[in-house]
PDB file of C-alpha atoms and ligand atoms in Angstrom:
ATOM      1  CA  UNK A 259      11.440  -5.793 -85.304  1.00  0.00           C
ATOM      2  CA  UNK A 260       9.186  -7.095 -88.051  1.00  0.00           C
ATOM      3  CA  UNK A 261       8.417  -4.534 -90.794  1.00  0.00           C
ATOM      4  CA  UNK A 262       5.886  -5.313 -93.520  1.00  0.00           C
ATOM      5  CA  UNK A 263       4.613  -3.318 -96.490  1.00  0.00           C
ATOM      6  CA  UNK A 264       0.935  -3.911 -97.273  1.00  0.00           C
ATOM      7  CA  UNK A 265       0.704  -5.975-100.480  1.00  0.00           C
ATOM      8  CA  UNK A 266      -1.940  -3.835-102.230  1.00  0.00           C
ATOM      9  CA  UNK A 267      -0.180  -0.523-101.571  1.00  0.00           C
ATOM     10  CA  UNK A 268       1.399   1.286-104.499  1.00  0.00           C
ATOM     11  CA  UNK A 269       0.179   2.635-107.817  1.00  0.00           C
ATOM     12  CA  UNK A 270      -3.132   1.487-109.262  1.00  0.00           C
ATOM     13  CA  UNK A 271      -3.049   0.552-112.939  1.00  0.00           C
ATOM     14  CA  UNK A 272      -4.380   3.971-114.074  1.00  0.00           C
ATOM     15  CA  UNK A 273      -1.499   5.783-112.385  1.00  0.00           C
ATOM     16  CA  UNK A 274       1.104   3.188-113.480  1.00  0.00           C
ATOM     17  CA  UNK A 275      -0.057   3.612-117.064  1.00  0.00           C
ATOM     18  CA  UNK A 276       0.274   7.406-117.129  1.00  0.00           C
ATOM     19  CA  UNK A 277       3.702   7.320-115.447  1.00  0.00           C
ATOM     20  CA  UNK A 278       4.883   4.783-118.003  1.00  0.00           C
ATOM     21  CA  UNK A 279       3.608   7.013-120.846  1.00  0.00           C
ATOM     22  CA  UNK A 280       5.498   9.970-119.368  1.00  0.00           C
ATOM     23  CA  UNK A 281       8.730   8.053-118.854  1.00  0.00           C
ATOM     24  CA  UNK A 282       8.754   6.733-122.431  1.00  0.00           C
ATOM     25  CA  UNK A 283       8.685  10.326-123.710  1.00  0.00           C
ATOM     26  CA  UNK A 284      11.146  11.724-121.166  1.00  0.00           C
ATOM     27  CA  UNK A 285      13.598   8.857-121.777  1.00  0.00           C
ATOM     28  CA  UNK A 286      13.735   9.845-125.450  1.00  0.00           C
ATOM     29  CA  UNK A 287      14.786  13.325-124.302  1.00  0.00           C
ATOM     30  CA  UNK A 288      11.599  14.945-125.630  1.00  0.00           C
ATOM     31  CA  UNK A 289      10.075  17.978-123.945  1.00  0.00           C
ATOM     32  CA  UNK A 290       6.897  17.205-122.020  1.00  0.00           C
ATOM     33  CA  UNK A 291       4.535  19.388-120.042  1.00  0.00           C
ATOM     34  CA  UNK A 292       2.161  17.865-117.518  1.00  0.00           C
ATOM     35  CA  UNK A 293      -1.108  19.524-116.599  1.00  0.00           C
ATOM     36  CA  UNK A 294      -1.215  19.531-112.785  1.00  0.00           C
ATOM     37  CA  UNK A 295       0.572  17.067-110.491  1.00  0.00           C
ATOM     38  CA  UNK A 296       0.844  13.802-112.448  1.00  0.00           C
ATOM     39  CA  UNK A 297       0.027  11.997-109.209  1.00  0.00           C
ATOM     40  CA  UNK A 298      -0.731  13.347-105.724  1.00  0.00           C
ATOM     41  CA  UNK A 299       2.675  12.440-104.441  1.00  0.00           C
ATOM     42  CA  UNK A 300       5.391  15.067-104.023  1.00  0.00           C
ATOM     43  CA  UNK A 301       8.267  12.576-104.178  1.00  0.00           C
ATOM     44  CA  UNK A 302       7.143  11.101-107.499  1.00  0.00           C
ATOM     45  CA  UNK A 303       6.477  14.581-108.907  1.00  0.00           C
ATOM     46  CA  UNK A 304      10.027  15.622-107.913  1.00  0.00           C
ATOM     47  CA  UNK A 305      11.501  12.463-109.454  1.00  0.00           C
ATOM     48  CA  UNK A 306       9.801  13.166-112.794  1.00  0.00           C
ATOM     49  CA  UNK A 307      10.677  16.872-112.641  1.00  0.00           C
ATOM     50  CA  UNK A 308      14.325  15.827-112.312  1.00  0.00           C
ATOM     51  CA  UNK A 309      13.882  13.739-115.465  1.00  0.00           C
ATOM     52  CA  UNK A 310      12.721  16.886-117.274  1.00  0.00           C
ATOM     53  CA  UNK A 311       8.945  16.946-116.891  1.00  0.00           C
ATOM     54  CA  UNK A 312       7.560  20.486-116.719  1.00  0.00           C
ATOM     55  CA  UNK A 313       4.502  20.880-114.506  1.00  0.00           C
ATOM     56  CA  UNK A 314       1.993  23.566-115.445  1.00  0.00           C
ATOM     57  CA  UNK A 315      -1.508  24.681-114.503  1.00  0.00           C
ATOM     58  CA  UNK A 316      -4.407  25.106-116.898  1.00  0.00           C
ATOM     59  CA  UNK A 317      -3.928  28.895-117.247  1.00  0.00           C
ATOM     60  CA  UNK A 318      -0.361  28.257-118.441  1.00  0.00           C
ATOM     61  CA  UNK A 319      -1.744  26.525-121.555  1.00  0.00           C
ATOM     62  CA  UNK A 320      -2.566  29.976-122.904  1.00  0.00           C
ATOM     63  CA  UNK A 321       1.148  30.770-122.992  1.00  0.00           C
ATOM     64  CA  UNK A 322       2.084  27.582-124.902  1.00  0.00           C
ATOM     65  CA  UNK A 323       1.981  26.876-128.636  1.00  0.00           C
ATOM     66  CA  UNK A 324       3.083  23.813-130.639  1.00  0.00           C
ATOM     67  CA  UNK A 325       4.099  21.899-127.501  1.00  0.00           C
ATOM     68  CA  UNK A 326       3.188  18.496-126.043  1.00  0.00           C
ATOM     69  CA  UNK A 327       1.085  18.211-122.902  1.00  0.00           C
ATOM     70  CA  UNK A 328       0.278  15.127-120.867  1.00  0.00           C
ATOM     71  CA  UNK A 329      -3.173  14.767-119.323  1.00  0.00           C
ATOM     72  CA  UNK A 330      -3.036  12.815-116.068  1.00  0.00           C
ATOM     73  CA  UNK A 331      -5.249   9.920-114.955  1.00  0.00           C
ATOM     74  CA  UNK A 332      -7.905  12.254-113.425  1.00  0.00           C
ATOM     75  CA  UNK A 333      -8.832  13.535-116.896  1.00  0.00           C
ATOM     76  CA  UNK A 334      -9.729  17.039-118.023  1.00  0.00           C
ATOM     77  CA  UNK A 335     -12.907  18.861-119.006  1.00  0.00           C
ATOM     78  CA  UNK A 336     -13.634  19.479-122.730  1.00  0.00           C
ATOM     79  CA  UNK A 337     -12.465  23.110-122.400  1.00  0.00           C
ATOM     80  CA  UNK A 338      -8.857  21.887-121.952  1.00  0.00           C
ATOM     81  CA  UNK A 339      -8.991  19.925-125.217  1.00  0.00           C
ATOM     82  CA  UNK A 340     -10.436  23.002-126.971  1.00  0.00           C
ATOM     83  CA  UNK A 341      -7.611  25.264-125.738  1.00  0.00           C
ATOM     84  CA  UNK A 342      -5.021  22.701-126.854  1.00  0.00           C
ATOM     85  CA  UNK A 343      -6.562  22.486-130.301  1.00  0.00           C
ATOM     86  CA  UNK A 344      -6.603  26.274-130.679  1.00  0.00           C
ATOM     87  CA  UNK A 345      -2.930  26.484-129.670  1.00  0.00           C
ATOM     88  CA  UNK A 346      -1.742  23.493-131.689  1.00  0.00           C
ATOM     89  CA  UNK A 347      -0.732  21.685-128.505  1.00  0.00           C
ATOM     90  CA  UNK A 348      -0.416  17.894-128.903  1.00  0.00           C
ATOM     91  CA  UNK A 349      -2.110  15.927-126.178  1.00  0.00           C
ATOM     92  CA  UNK A 350      -0.790  12.714-124.693  1.00  0.00           C
ATOM     93  CA  UNK A 351      -3.960  11.527-123.043  1.00  0.00           C
ATOM     94  CA  UNK A 352      -3.299   9.593-119.853  1.00  0.00           C
ATOM     95  CA  UNK A 353      -6.893   9.741-118.612  1.00  0.00           C
ATOM     96  CA  UNK A 354      -7.509   6.462-116.783  1.00  0.00           C
ATOM     97  CA  UNK A 355      -9.854   4.220-118.838  1.00  0.00           C
ATOM     98  CA  UNK A 356     -12.129   3.921-115.784  1.00  0.00           C
ATOM     99  CA  UNK A 357     -12.390   7.715-115.489  1.00  0.00           C
ATOM    100  CA  UNK A 358     -12.928   7.946-119.245  1.00  0.00           C
ATOM    101  CA  UNK A 359     -15.824   5.494-119.015  1.00  0.00           C
ATOM    102  CA  UNK A 360     -17.323   7.495-116.134  1.00  0.00           C
ATOM    103  CA  UNK A 361     -17.074  10.744-118.117  1.00  0.00           C
ATOM    104  CA  UNK A 362     -18.942   9.027-120.959  1.00  0.00           C
ATOM    105  CA  UNK A 363     -21.595   7.671-118.577  1.00  0.00           C
ATOM    106  CA  UNK A 364     -22.202  11.147-117.139  1.00  0.00           C
ATOM    107  CA  UNK A 365     -22.382  12.708-120.632  1.00  0.00           C
ATOM    108  CA  UNK A 366     -24.931  10.094-121.732  1.00  0.00           C
ATOM    109  CA  UNK A 367     -26.986  10.537-118.602  1.00  0.00           C
ATOM    110  CA  UNK A 368     -27.057  14.296-119.229  1.00  0.00           C
ATOM    111  CA  UNK A 369     -27.921  13.845-122.914  1.00  0.00           C
ATOM    112  CA  UNK A 370     -30.886  11.644-122.029  1.00  0.00           C
ATOM    113  CA  UNK A 371     -32.102  13.929-119.259  1.00  0.00           C
ATOM    114  CA  UNK A 372     -34.513  16.802-119.210  1.00  0.00           C
ATOM    115  CA  UNK A 373     -32.869  19.707-117.377  1.00  0.00           C
ATOM    116  CA  UNK A 374     -36.244  20.939-116.112  1.00  0.00           C
ATOM    117  CA  UNK A 375     -36.970  17.725-114.228  1.00  0.00           C
ATOM    118  CA  UNK A 376     -33.672  15.870-113.836  1.00  0.00           C
ATOM    119  CA  UNK A 377     -30.397  16.594-112.089  1.00  0.00           C
ATOM    120  CA  UNK A 378     -27.014  14.923-111.880  1.00  0.00           C
ATOM    121  CA  UNK A 379     -25.403  14.682-108.466  1.00  0.00           C
ATOM    122  CA  UNK A 380     -21.737  13.756-107.904  1.00  0.00           C
ATOM    123  CA  UNK A 381     -20.411  12.591-104.538  1.00  0.00           C
ATOM    124  CA  UNK A 382     -16.929  14.084-104.481  1.00  0.00           C
ATOM    125  CA  UNK A 383     -14.795  17.107-103.731  1.00  0.00           C
ATOM    126  CA  UNK A 384     -15.604  20.276-105.658  1.00  0.00           C
ATOM    127  CA  UNK A 385     -11.944  21.213-106.012  1.00  0.00           C
ATOM    128  CA  UNK A 386     -10.725  17.758-107.064  1.00  0.00           C
ATOM    129  CA  UNK A 387      -9.454  17.670-110.675  1.00  0.00           C
ATOM    130  CA  UNK A 388     -11.423  14.515-111.489  1.00  0.00           C
ATOM    131  CA  UNK A 389     -14.663  16.159-110.315  1.00  0.00           C
ATOM    132  CA  UNK A 390     -13.923  19.316-112.312  1.00  0.00           C
ATOM    133  CA  UNK A 391     -13.360  17.139-115.380  1.00  0.00           C
ATOM    134  CA  UNK A 392     -16.583  15.171-114.774  1.00  0.00           C
ATOM    135  CA  UNK A 393     -18.632  18.296-114.213  1.00  0.00           C
ATOM    136  CA  UNK A 394     -17.094  19.854-117.325  1.00  0.00           C
ATOM    137  CA  UNK A 395     -18.662  17.061-119.405  1.00  0.00           C
ATOM    138  CA  UNK A 396     -22.120  18.444-118.593  1.00  0.00           C
ATOM    139  CA  UNK A 397     -21.547  22.217-118.699  1.00  0.00           C
ATOM    140  CA  UNK A 398     -20.759  22.310-114.984  1.00  0.00           C
ATOM    141  CA  UNK A 399     -24.390  21.606-114.158  1.00  0.00           C
ATOM    142  CA  UNK A 400     -23.841  18.842-111.565  1.00  0.00           C
ATOM    143  CA  UNK A 401     -24.664  19.252-107.889  1.00  0.00           C
ATOM    144  CA  UNK A 402     -21.503  18.245-105.996  1.00  0.00           C
ATOM    145  CA  UNK A 403     -22.060  16.779-102.550  1.00  0.00           C
ATOM    146  CA  UNK A 404     -19.667  15.623 -99.884  1.00  0.00           C
ATOM    147  CA  UNK A 405     -21.733  15.577 -96.689  1.00  0.00           C
ATOM    148  CA  UNK A 406     -25.254  15.881 -95.267  1.00  0.00           C
ATOM    149  CA  UNK A 407     -25.059  19.679 -95.343  1.00  0.00           C
ATOM    150  CA  UNK A 408     -24.450  19.579 -99.117  1.00  0.00           C
ATOM    151  CA  UNK A 409     -27.583  17.475 -99.649  1.00  0.00           C
ATOM    152  CA  UNK A 410     -29.544  20.696 -99.106  1.00  0.00           C
ATOM    153  CA  UNK A 411     -28.189  21.865-102.477  1.00  0.00           C
ATOM    154  CA  UNK A 412     -30.188  19.111-104.224  1.00  0.00           C
ATOM    155  CA  UNK A 413     -33.570  20.147-105.625  1.00  0.00           C
ATOM    156  CA  UNK A 414     -36.000  17.730-103.882  1.00  0.00           C
ATOM    157  CA  UNK A 415     -38.602  18.147-106.644  1.00  0.00           C
ATOM    158  CA  UNK A 416     -36.340  16.836-109.413  1.00  0.00           C
ATOM    159  CA  UNK A 417     -35.349  13.278-110.378  1.00  0.00           C
ATOM    160  CA  UNK A 418     -31.715  12.598-109.761  1.00  0.00           C
ATOM    161  CA  UNK A 419     -28.884  10.352-110.813  1.00  0.00           C
ATOM    162  CA  UNK A 420     -26.121   9.967-108.250  1.00  0.00           C
ATOM    163  CA  UNK A 421     -22.518   9.246-109.328  1.00  0.00           C
ATOM    164  CA  UNK A 422     -19.294   9.213-107.337  1.00  0.00           C
ATOM    165  CA  UNK A 423     -15.785  10.511-107.854  1.00  0.00           C
ATOM    166  CA  UNK A 424     -13.793   7.290-108.334  1.00  0.00           C
ATOM    167  CA  UNK A 425     -11.617   7.796-105.255  1.00  0.00           C
ATOM    168  CA  UNK A 426     -14.275   8.441-102.618  1.00  0.00           C
ATOM    169  CA  UNK A 427     -15.123   6.125 -99.719  1.00  0.00           C
ATOM    170  CA  UNK A 428     -17.842   3.503 -99.994  1.00  0.00           C
ATOM    171  CA  UNK A 429     -19.223   4.185 -96.511  1.00  0.00           C
ATOM    172  CA  UNK A 430     -19.747   7.891 -97.242  1.00  0.00           C
ATOM    173  CA  UNK A 431     -21.354   7.079-100.584  1.00  0.00           C
ATOM    174  CA  UNK A 432     -23.853   4.701 -98.957  1.00  0.00           C
ATOM    175  CA  UNK A 433     -24.637   7.338 -96.337  1.00  0.00           C
ATOM    176  CA  UNK A 434     -25.380   9.918 -99.050  1.00  0.00           C
ATOM    177  CA  UNK A 435     -27.485   7.391-100.963  1.00  0.00           C
ATOM    178  CA  UNK A 436     -29.560   6.556 -97.879  1.00  0.00           C
ATOM    179  CA  UNK A 437     -30.201  10.199 -97.059  1.00  0.00           C
ATOM    180  CA  UNK A 438     -31.145  10.997-100.655  1.00  0.00           C
ATOM    181  CA  UNK A 439     -33.505   8.001-100.845  1.00  0.00           C
ATOM    182  CA  UNK A 440     -34.995   8.974 -97.477  1.00  0.00           C
ATOM    183  CA  UNK A 441     -35.666  12.540 -98.683  1.00  0.00           C
ATOM    184  CA  UNK A 442     -37.144  11.262-101.945  1.00  0.00           C
ATOM    185  CA  UNK A 443     -39.815   9.325-100.002  1.00  0.00           C
ATOM    186  CA  UNK A 444     -41.313  12.690 -99.072  1.00  0.00           C
ATOM    187  CA  UNK A 445     -41.654  13.531-102.774  1.00  0.00           C
ATOM    188  CA  UNK A 446     -43.630  10.734-104.440  1.00  0.00           C
ATOM    189  CA  UNK A 447     -42.907  10.502-108.143  1.00  0.00           C
ATOM    190  CA  UNK A 448     -39.304  11.700-107.823  1.00  0.00           C
ATOM    191  CA  UNK A 449     -36.986   9.050-109.266  1.00  0.00           C
ATOM    192  CA  UNK A 450     -33.574   8.313-107.769  1.00  0.00           C
ATOM    193  CA  UNK A 451     -31.005   6.394-109.778  1.00  0.00           C
ATOM    194  CA  UNK A 452     -27.759   5.432-108.058  1.00  0.00           C
ATOM    195  CA  UNK A 453     -24.530   4.542-109.886  1.00  0.00           C
ATOM    196  CA  UNK A 454     -21.775   3.528-107.529  1.00  0.00           C
ATOM    197  CA  UNK A 455     -18.792   4.584-109.612  1.00  0.00           C
ATOM    198  CA  UNK A 456     -16.131   4.271-106.908  1.00  0.00           C
ATOM    199  CA  UNK A 457     -13.147   2.538-108.497  1.00  0.00           C
ATOM    200  CA  UNK A 458     -12.802  -1.110-107.464  1.00  0.00           C
ATOM    201  CA  UNK A 459      -9.078  -0.502-106.880  1.00  0.00           C
ATOM    202  CA  UNK A 460     -10.166   1.803-104.069  1.00  0.00           C
ATOM    203  CA  UNK A 461     -13.199   0.019-102.632  1.00  0.00           C
ATOM    204  CA  UNK A 462     -11.526  -3.414-102.677  1.00  0.00           C
ATOM    205  CA  UNK A 463      -8.627  -2.077-100.637  1.00  0.00           C
ATOM    206  CA  UNK A 464     -10.765  -0.928 -97.741  1.00  0.00           C
ATOM    207  CA  UNK A 465     -11.482  -4.315 -96.081  1.00  0.00           C
ATOM    208  CA  UNK A 466      -7.811  -5.368 -96.508  1.00  0.00           C
ATOM    209  CA  UNK A 467      -6.501  -2.186 -94.923  1.00  0.00           C
ATOM    210  CA  UNK A 468      -8.746  -2.720 -91.875  1.00  0.00           C
ATOM    211  CA  UNK A 469      -7.142  -6.128 -91.213  1.00  0.00           C
ATOM    212  CA  UNK A 470      -3.681  -4.791 -91.932  1.00  0.00           C
ATOM    213  CA  UNK A 471      -4.016  -1.798 -89.576  1.00  0.00           C
ATOM    214  CA  UNK A 472      -5.215  -4.050 -86.747  1.00  0.00           C
ATOM    215  CA  UNK A 473      -2.234  -6.390 -87.115  1.00  0.00           C
ATOM    216  CA  UNK A 474       0.643  -4.023 -86.210  1.00  0.00           C
ATOM    217  CA  UNK A 475       1.849  -2.095 -83.155  1.00  0.00           C
ATOM    218  CA  UNK A 476       2.359   0.963 -85.335  1.00  0.00           C
ATOM    219  CA  UNK A 477       1.061   1.735 -88.794  1.00  0.00           C
ATOM    220  CA  UNK A 478       2.948   4.164 -91.040  1.00  0.00           C
ATOM    221  CA  UNK A 479       0.720   5.489 -93.799  1.00  0.00           C
ATOM    222  CA  UNK A 480       2.520   7.163 -96.690  1.00  0.00           C
ATOM    223  CA  UNK A 481       0.690   9.445 -99.131  1.00  0.00           C
ATOM    224  CA  UNK A 482       0.811  12.878-100.703  1.00  0.00           C
ATOM    225  CA  UNK A 483      -0.936  15.683 -98.818  1.00  0.00           C
ATOM    226  CA  UNK A 484      -3.411  16.145-101.726  1.00  0.00           C
ATOM    227  CA  UNK A 485      -4.303  12.490-102.136  1.00  0.00           C
ATOM    228  CA  UNK A 486      -8.058  11.959-101.523  1.00  0.00           C
ATOM    229  CA  UNK A 487      -7.643   8.241-101.478  1.00  0.00           C
ATOM    230  CA  UNK A 488      -4.703   8.571 -99.067  1.00  0.00           C
ATOM    231  CA  UNK A 489      -6.818  10.629 -96.677  1.00  0.00           C
ATOM    232  CA  UNK A 490      -9.657   8.089 -96.783  1.00  0.00           C
ATOM    233  CA  UNK A 491      -7.408   5.070 -96.262  1.00  0.00           C
ATOM    234  CA  UNK A 492      -5.483   6.779 -93.481  1.00  0.00           C
ATOM    235  CA  UNK A 493      -8.738   7.648 -91.658  1.00  0.00           C
ATOM    236  CA  UNK A 494      -9.667   3.956 -91.808  1.00  0.00           C
ATOM    237  CA  UNK A 495      -6.235   2.988 -90.414  1.00  0.00           C
ATOM    238  CA  UNK A 496      -6.513   5.542 -87.613  1.00  0.00           C
ATOM    239  CA  UNK A 497      -9.948   4.204 -86.665  1.00  0.00           C
ATOM    240  CA  UNK A 498      -8.602   0.655 -86.472  1.00  0.00           C
ATOM    241  CA  UNK A 499      -5.228   1.446 -84.934  1.00  0.00           C
ATOM    242  CA  UNK A 500      -4.763   4.596 -82.904  1.00  0.00           C
ATOM    243  CA  UNK A 501      -1.012   4.331 -83.342  1.00  0.00           C
ATOM    244  CA  UNK A 502      -1.230   5.175 -87.071  1.00  0.00           C
ATOM    245  CA  UNK A 503       0.995   7.946 -88.417  1.00  0.00           C
ATOM    246  CA  UNK A 504       0.570   9.827 -91.682  1.00  0.00           C
ATOM    247  CA  UNK A 505       3.714  10.889 -93.525  1.00  0.00           C
ATOM    248  CA  UNK A 506       4.286  12.389 -96.955  1.00  0.00           C
ATOM    249  CA  UNK A 507       8.073  12.092 -96.943  1.00  0.00           C
ATOM    250  CA  UNK A 508      10.603   9.701 -95.482  1.00  0.00           C
ATOM    251  CA  UNK A 509      12.152  12.536 -93.424  1.00  0.00           C
ATOM    252  CA  UNK A 510       8.952  12.882 -91.407  1.00  0.00           C
ATOM    253  CA  UNK A 511       9.607   9.525 -89.700  1.00  0.00           C
ATOM    254  CA  UNK A 512      10.559   9.929 -86.031  1.00  0.00           C
ATOM    255  CA  UNK A 513      12.848   7.405 -84.414  1.00  0.00           C
ATOM    256  CA  UNK A 514      11.040   7.606 -81.061  1.00  0.00           C
ATOM    257  CA  UNK A 515       7.840   6.241 -82.630  1.00  0.00           C
ATOM    258  CA  UNK A 516       9.537   2.849 -82.791  1.00  0.00           C
ATOM    259  CA  UNK A 517      10.613   2.533 -79.140  1.00  0.00           C
ATOM    260  CA  UNK A 518       9.401  -0.826 -77.748  1.00  0.00           C
ATOM    261  CA  UNK A 519       7.665  -1.711 -80.992  1.00  0.00           C
ATOM    262  CA  UNK A 520       7.769  -5.259 -82.343  1.00  0.00           C
ATOM    263  CA  UNK A 521       5.623  -5.058 -85.490  1.00  0.00           C
ATOM    264  CA  UNK A 522       5.522  -2.193 -87.990  1.00  0.00           C
ATOM    265  CA  UNK A 523       3.070  -2.008 -90.880  1.00  0.00           C
ATOM    266  CA  UNK A 524       3.621   0.331 -93.846  1.00  0.00           C
ATOM    267  CA  UNK A 525       0.806   1.178 -96.235  1.00  0.00           C
ATOM    268  CA  UNK A 526       0.188   3.759 -98.929  1.00  0.00           C
ATOM    269  CA  UNK A 527      -2.404   5.227-101.273  1.00  0.00           C
ATOM    270  CA  UNK A 528      -2.932   4.301-104.936  1.00  0.00           C
ATOM    271  CA  UNK A 529      -0.740   7.304-105.700  1.00  0.00           C
ATOM    272  CA  UNK A 530       2.162   6.262-103.450  1.00  0.00           C
ATOM    273  CA  UNK A 531       5.052   4.791-105.436  1.00  0.00           C
ATOM    274  CA  UNK A 532       6.395   1.404-104.346  1.00  0.00           C
ATOM    275  CA  UNK A 533       9.917   2.886-104.277  1.00  0.00           C
ATOM    276  CA  UNK A 534       8.858   5.408-101.608  1.00  0.00           C
ATOM    277  CA  UNK A 535       7.352   2.630 -99.453  1.00  0.00           C
ATOM    278  CA  UNK A 536      10.620   0.722 -99.766  1.00  0.00           C
ATOM    279  CA  UNK A 537      12.594   3.828 -98.735  1.00  0.00           C
ATOM    280  CA  UNK A 538      10.369   4.188 -95.668  1.00  0.00           C
ATOM    281  CA  UNK A 539      11.052   0.564 -94.745  1.00  0.00           C
ATOM    282  CA  UNK A 540      14.798   1.046 -95.192  1.00  0.00           C
ATOM    283  CA  UNK A 541      14.795   4.225 -93.078  1.00  0.00           C
ATOM    284  CA  UNK A 542      12.978   2.452 -90.223  1.00  0.00           C
ATOM    285  CA  UNK A 543      15.470  -0.423 -90.479  1.00  0.00           C
ATOM    286  CA  UNK A 544      18.305   2.100 -90.174  1.00  0.00           C
ATOM    287  CA  UNK A 545      17.134   3.411 -86.808  1.00  0.00           C
ATOM    288  CA  UNK A 546      19.543   2.420 -84.052  1.00  0.00           C
ATOM    289  CA  UNK A 547      16.806   0.936 -81.875  1.00  0.00           C
ATOM    290  CA  UNK A 548      16.662  -2.117 -84.155  1.00  0.00           C
TER     291      UNK A 548
HETATM  292  S1  SF4 B 839      -7.952   4.800-108.698  1.00  0.00           S
HETATM  293 FE1  SF4 B 839      -9.048   3.634-110.264  1.00  0.00          FE
HETATM  294  S2  SF4 B 839     -10.022   5.215-111.515  1.00  0.00           S
HETATM  295 FE2  SF4 B 839      -8.433   6.245-110.345  1.00  0.00          FE
HETATM  296  S3  SF4 B 839      -6.641   6.192-111.665  1.00  0.00           S
HETATM  297 FE3  SF4 B 839      -6.513   4.395-110.362  1.00  0.00          FE
HETATM  298  S4  SF4 B 839      -7.464   2.740-111.594  1.00  0.00           S
HETATM  299 FE4  SF4 B 839      -8.074   4.693-112.483  1.00  0.00          FE
END
C-alpha cells in the first residue's frame, strides 16, 4: 500500500510563528495564558497544555492581573487590548501579519467612509474569532455574510466595500461578489468595491488539493472540528473523491476503510500539525492488512 502525505499540508507560517512564540516562553518555564484555542486542532492544544499553557476565554481576563497572555494568529478586537491594559496584563501578540494588515485595511476603509452612505461587508462566519476581531476594529458595524440569504442584510441603497475572512473559500467569495454586483445594477450610483482578502496560503492550496484528492483510492483528511479552513478543504476533497474521510484524531481511523486499497492520501488544514499527519500515516501502516 502506498501512503502519501500532501506536501502543502501542515501549519501555515502565521500558525507556525505563534506556536514558536508560545514554545519559547513555555520552554523557559514561564507561565503563559492563551486566549482561546491557539490553533483549531485539539491534539496540538493538548500538547501545549501538557507543556503548561493555560487556555482561557475572554471573560476570564477579568479575573487576571499582572499575568502574560498570548494572542493567537486570528487576532483580537481592540476591547481585548483595553482590558489587558486596565489589568496590567502583558500581551504576547501572535496576530498573523496578514490578519494584522487586514485589520488595518478595514479600519482605514471605515475611517474614510461616511456611515450614512457606505457600509463594510465581510464574507465570513459571525462566530469566528478572526471575524469578531475584524468587526471589532470598526465598532462592530460590519455586515457579515456567508450565503445568499445573508445578502438580504446588506442595505442596497448604500455603497459597499466587501472583504473576506482570510480562511474562506474563493468560490464562495466569487459567488457573493457576483450576487452583490448583480443587485447593485438595480441601484445606479451605488458603488461596490471588492477586496479579495482570502489568504494566499489558503487559496493557493485549493487547486493542489483537487489533484491530490483525485489521485488516491481513499483520502484521509485530518483537521480540528472548529477549523474553517479544514471544513472547506475537506468539502473540496469529498467533491473530488467520494471516498474521503474526515478525522480529528488518530483514533478515529478505522482499519476496514483500508480493505483492498492500494493508494492512500493524507491531507490536513493549515492548522493541522505535521506531527499529527505523520502519526496518522504510522497508524495506517500499523494496520494488519498491509
Ligand atoms: S491562514 Fe494565512 S492569514 Fe491565517 S494565520 Fe495562516 S498565514 Fe496567517
